Amino acid sequence: MVKAFHLFPAEQWGDRADRPVTVAICGDDPNALRVTEILVRGAGAEAAVLGGLDRARQLEEAAGFVIGLAFKGFDPRAAVPHVPASASAVA
């Protein structure tokens, strides 16, 4: 079992030339995680495996935070720190 594809509404999957969607994934089965990563890349997004299913609750809480901001008219991207792609690869 894998938890994925729950955070972004359909309209945000459109024109993402500025920054691709990152799909947070949690799962305990390595094979299921690999298949999900392939599906995520096939959808034009980046996969971020964040741990086992014990972290799925955190994904739900993050989704609630993001959705709450959006419904109040705020841009959730402005509430989450962004690390430029050039700085995200740590040696």
Coordinates of N, CA and C in Angstrom, one line a residue:
M1 N 0.8 -1.2 0.0 CA 0.0 0.0 0.0 C 0.9 1.2 0.0
V2 N 0.4 2.3 -0.7 CA 1.2 3.5 -0.9 C 0.2 4.7 -0.7
K3 N 0.6 5.8 -0.1 CA -0.2 7.0 0.0 C 0.5 8.0 -0.9
A4 N -0.3 8.5 -1.9 CA 0.3 9.4 -2.9 C -0.9 10.1 -3.6
F5 N -0.6 11.2 -4.4 CA -1.5 11.9 -5.3 C -2.7 12.5 -4.5
H6 N -2.5 13.0 -3.3 CA -3.7 13.5 -2.6 C -3.7 15.0 -2.4
L7 N -2.6 15.7 -2.7 CA -2.5 17.1 -2.3 C -2.9 18.1 -3.4
F8 N -2.7 17.8 -4.7 CA -2.9 18.8 -5.7 C -4.2 18.6 -6.4
P9 N -5.0 19.7 -6.5 CA -6.3 19.6 -7.3 C -5.9 19.5 -8.8
A10 N -6.8 19.1 -9.6 CA -6.6 18.8 -11.0 C -6.1 20.0 -11.7
E11 N -6.6 21.2 -11.4 CA -6.2 22.4 -12.2 C -4.7 22.8 -12.0
Q12 N -4.1 22.3 -10.9 CA -2.7 22.6 -10.7 C -1.7 21.6 -11.4
W13 N -2.3 20.7 -12.1 CA -1.5 19.8 -12.9 C -1.3 20.3 -14.3
G14 N -1.9 21.4 -14.6 CA -1.8 22.0 -16.0 C -0.4 22.5 -16.3
D15 N -0.3 23.8 -16.6 CA 1.0 24.4 -17.0 C 1.8 24.6 -15.8
R16 N 2.8 23.8 -15.6 CA 3.7 23.9 -14.4 C 5.1 24.1 -14.9
A17 N 5.3 24.8 -15.9 CA 6.7 25.0 -16.5 C 7.6 25.7 -15.5
D18 N 7.0 26.6 -14.6 CA 7.8 27.3 -13.6 C 8.4 26.4 -12.6
R19 N 7.6 25.4 -12.1 CA 8.1 24.4 -11.1 C 7.2 23.2 -11.2
P20 N 7.7 22.0 -11.4 CA 6.9 20.8 -11.5 C 6.3 20.5 -10.1
V21 N 5.1 19.8 -10.2 CA 4.5 19.3 -9.0 C 5.4 18.3 -8.3
T22 N 5.5 18.3 -7.0 CA 6.2 17.3 -6.2 C 5.1 16.5 -5.5
V23 N 5.1 15.2 -5.8 CA 4.1 14.3 -5.1 C 4.8 13.6 -4.0
A24 N 4.3 13.9 -2.8 CA 4.8 13.2 -1.6 C 4.2 11.8 -1.5
I25 N 5.1 10.8 -1.2 CA 4.7 9.4 -1.2 C 5.2 8.8 0.1
C26 N 4.3 8.0 0.7 CA 4.7 7.1 1.8 C 4.3 5.7 1.5
G27 N 5.1 4.8 1.9 CA 4.8 3.4 1.7 C 5.8 2.5 2.4
D28 N 5.3 1.2 2.6 CA 6.2 0.3 3.3 C 6.7 -0.8 2.3
D29 N 6.1 -0.9 1.2 CA 6.5 -2.0 0.2 C 7.4 -1.4 -0.9
P30 N 8.7 -1.8 -1.0 CA 9.6 -1.2 -1.9 C 9.1 -1.3 -3.4
N31 N 8.5 -2.4 -3.7 CA 8.0 -2.6 -5.1 C 6.9 -1.6 -5.4
A32 N 5.9 -1.5 -4.4 CA 4.8 -0.5 -4.6 C 5.3 0.9 -4.7
L33 N 6.4 1.2 -3.9 CA 7.0 2.6 -4.0 C 7.6 2.8 -5.4
R34 N 8.3 1.8 -5.9 CA 8.9 2.0 -7.3 C 7.8 2.2 -8.3
V35 N 6.8 1.4 -8.3 CA 5.7 1.6 -9.3 C 5.1 3.0 -9.2
T36 N 4.8 3.4 -7.9 CA 4.2 4.7 -7.7 C 5.2 5.8 -8.2
E37 N 6.5 5.7 -8.0 CA 7.4 6.7 -8.5 C 7.3 6.7 -10.0
I38 N 7.2 5.6 -10.7 CA 7.1 5.6 -12.1 C 5.8 6.3 -12.6
L39 N 4.7 6.0 -11.9 CA 3.4 6.7 -12.2 C 3.5 8.2 -12.0
V40 N 4.2 8.6 -10.9 CA 4.4 10.1 -10.7 C 5.2 10.7 -11.8
R41 N 6.3 10.1 -12.2 CA 7.1 10.7 -13.3 C 6.3 10.7 -14.6
G42 N 5.5 9.6 -14.8 CA 4.7 9.6 -16.0 C 3.7 10.7 -16.1
A43 N 3.2 11.2 -14.9 CA 2.3 12.3 -14.8 C 3.0 13.6 -14.9
G44 N 4.3 13.6 -15.1 CA 5.0 14.9 -15.3 C 5.4 15.5 -13.9
A45 N 5.5 14.8 -12.9 CA 5.8 15.3 -11.6 C 7.1 14.7 -11.0
E46 N 7.5 15.2 -9.9 CA 8.7 14.7 -9.2 C 8.2 13.9 -8.0
A47 N 8.7 12.7 -7.7 CA 8.4 11.9 -6.6 C 9.3 12.2 -5.4
A48 N 8.6 12.3 -4.2 CA 9.4 12.5 -3.0 C 8.9 11.4 -2.0
V49 N 9.7 10.3 -1.9 CA 9.4 9.3 -0.9 C 9.8 9.8 0.5
L50 N 8.8 9.9 1.4 CA 9.0 10.5 2.7 C 9.0 9.5 3.8
G51 N 8.9 8.2 3.5 CA 9.0 7.2 4.6 C 7.9 6.2 4.5
G52 N 7.7 5.5 5.5 CA 6.7 4.5 5.6 C 5.3 5.0 5.8
L53 N 4.3 4.1 5.8 CA 2.9 4.4 6.0 C 2.7 5.1 7.3
D54 N 3.6 4.9 8.3 CA 3.4 5.5 9.6 C 3.5 7.1 9.4
R55 N 3.9 7.6 8.3 CA 4.0 9.0 8.1 C 2.8 9.5 7.3
A56 N 1.9 8.6 6.8 CA 0.8 9.0 6.0 C -0.1 10.1 6.7
R57 N -0.2 10.0 8.0 CA -1.0 11.0 8.8 C -0.5 12.4 8.6
Q58 N 0.9 12.5 8.6 CA 1.5 13.8 8.4 C 1.1 14.3 7.0
L59 N 1.0 13.5 6.0 CA 0.6 14.0 4.7 C -0.8 14.5 4.7
E60 N -1.7 13.8 5.5 CA -3.1 14.3 5.6 C -3.1 15.6 6.3
E61 N -2.3 15.8 7.3 CA -2.3 17.1 8.1 C -1.7 18.2 7.2
A62 N -0.7 17.9 6.4 CA -0.2 18.9 5.5 C -1.2 19.3 4.4
A63 N -2.0 18.3 3.9 CA -3.0 18.6 2.9 C -4.1 19.5 3.6
G64 N -4.5 19.2 4.8 CA -5.4 20.1 5.5 C -4.9 21.5 5.6
F65 N -3.6 21.7 5.9 CA -3.0 23.0 6.0 C -3.1 23.7 4.7
V66 N -2.7 23.0 3.6 CA -2.6 23.6 2.3 C -4.1 24.0 1.8
I67 N -5.0 23.1 2.0 CA -6.4 23.3 1.5 C -7.0 24.5 2.3
G68 N -6.7 24.5 3.6 CA -7.2 25.6 4.4 C -6.8 27.0 3.9
L69 N -5.5 27.1 3.6 CA -4.9 28.3 3.1 C -5.6 28.7 1.7
A70 N -5.8 27.7 0.9 CA -6.4 27.9 -0.5 C -7.8 28.4 -0.3
F71 N -8.6 27.8 0.5 CA -10.0 28.2 0.7 C -10.1 29.6 1.3
K72 N -9.1 30.0 2.1 CA -9.1 31.4 2.6 C -8.6 32.4 1.6
G73 N -8.1 31.9 0.4 CA -7.7 32.9 -0.6 C -6.2 33.1 -0.6
F74 N -5.4 32.4 0.2 CA -4.0 32.5 0.2 C -3.3 31.5 -0.7
D75 N -2.1 31.9 -1.2 CA -1.3 31.0 -2.0 C -0.5 30.1 -1.1
P76 N -0.8 28.8 -1.0 CA -0.1 27.9 -0.2 C 1.4 27.8 -0.5
R77 N 1.8 28.1 -1.7 CA 3.2 28.1 -2.1 C 4.0 29.1 -1.3
A78 N 3.3 30.2 -1.0 CA 3.9 31.3 -0.3 C 4.1 31.0 1.2
A79 N 3.4 30.0 1.7 CA 3.5 29.7 3.1 C 4.5 28.6 3.4
V80 N 5.0 27.9 2.4 CA 6.0 26.9 2.5 C 7.3 27.3 1.9
P81 N 8.4 27.3 2.7 CA 9.7 27.7 2.2 C 10.1 26.9 1.0
H82 N 10.6 27.6 0.0 CA 11.1 27.0 -1.2 C 12.6 27.0 -1.3
V83 N 13.2 25.8 -1.6 CA 14.6 25.7 -1.8 C 14.8 25.7 -3.3
P84 N 15.6 26.6 -3.8 CA 15.9 26.6 -5.3 C 16.5 25.2 -5.7
A85 N 16.2 24.7 -6.9 CA 16.6 23.4 -7.3 C 18.2 23.3 -7.3
S86 N 18.9 24.4 -7.5 CA 20.3 24.4 -7.5 C 20.9 24.2 -6.1
A87 N 20.1 24.5 -5.1 CA 20.5 24.4 -3.7 C 20.0 23.1 -3.0
S88 N 19.1 22.4 -3.7 CA 18.4 21.3 -3.0 C 19.3 20.0 -3.0
A89 N 20.3 19.9 -3.9 CA 21.1 18.8 -3.9 C 22.3 19.0 -2.9
V90 N 22.2 18.3 -1.8 CA 23.2 18.5 -0.7 C 24.2 17.4 -0.9
A91 N 25.5 17.8 -0.9 CA 26.6 16.8 -1.0 C 26.9 16.1 0.3

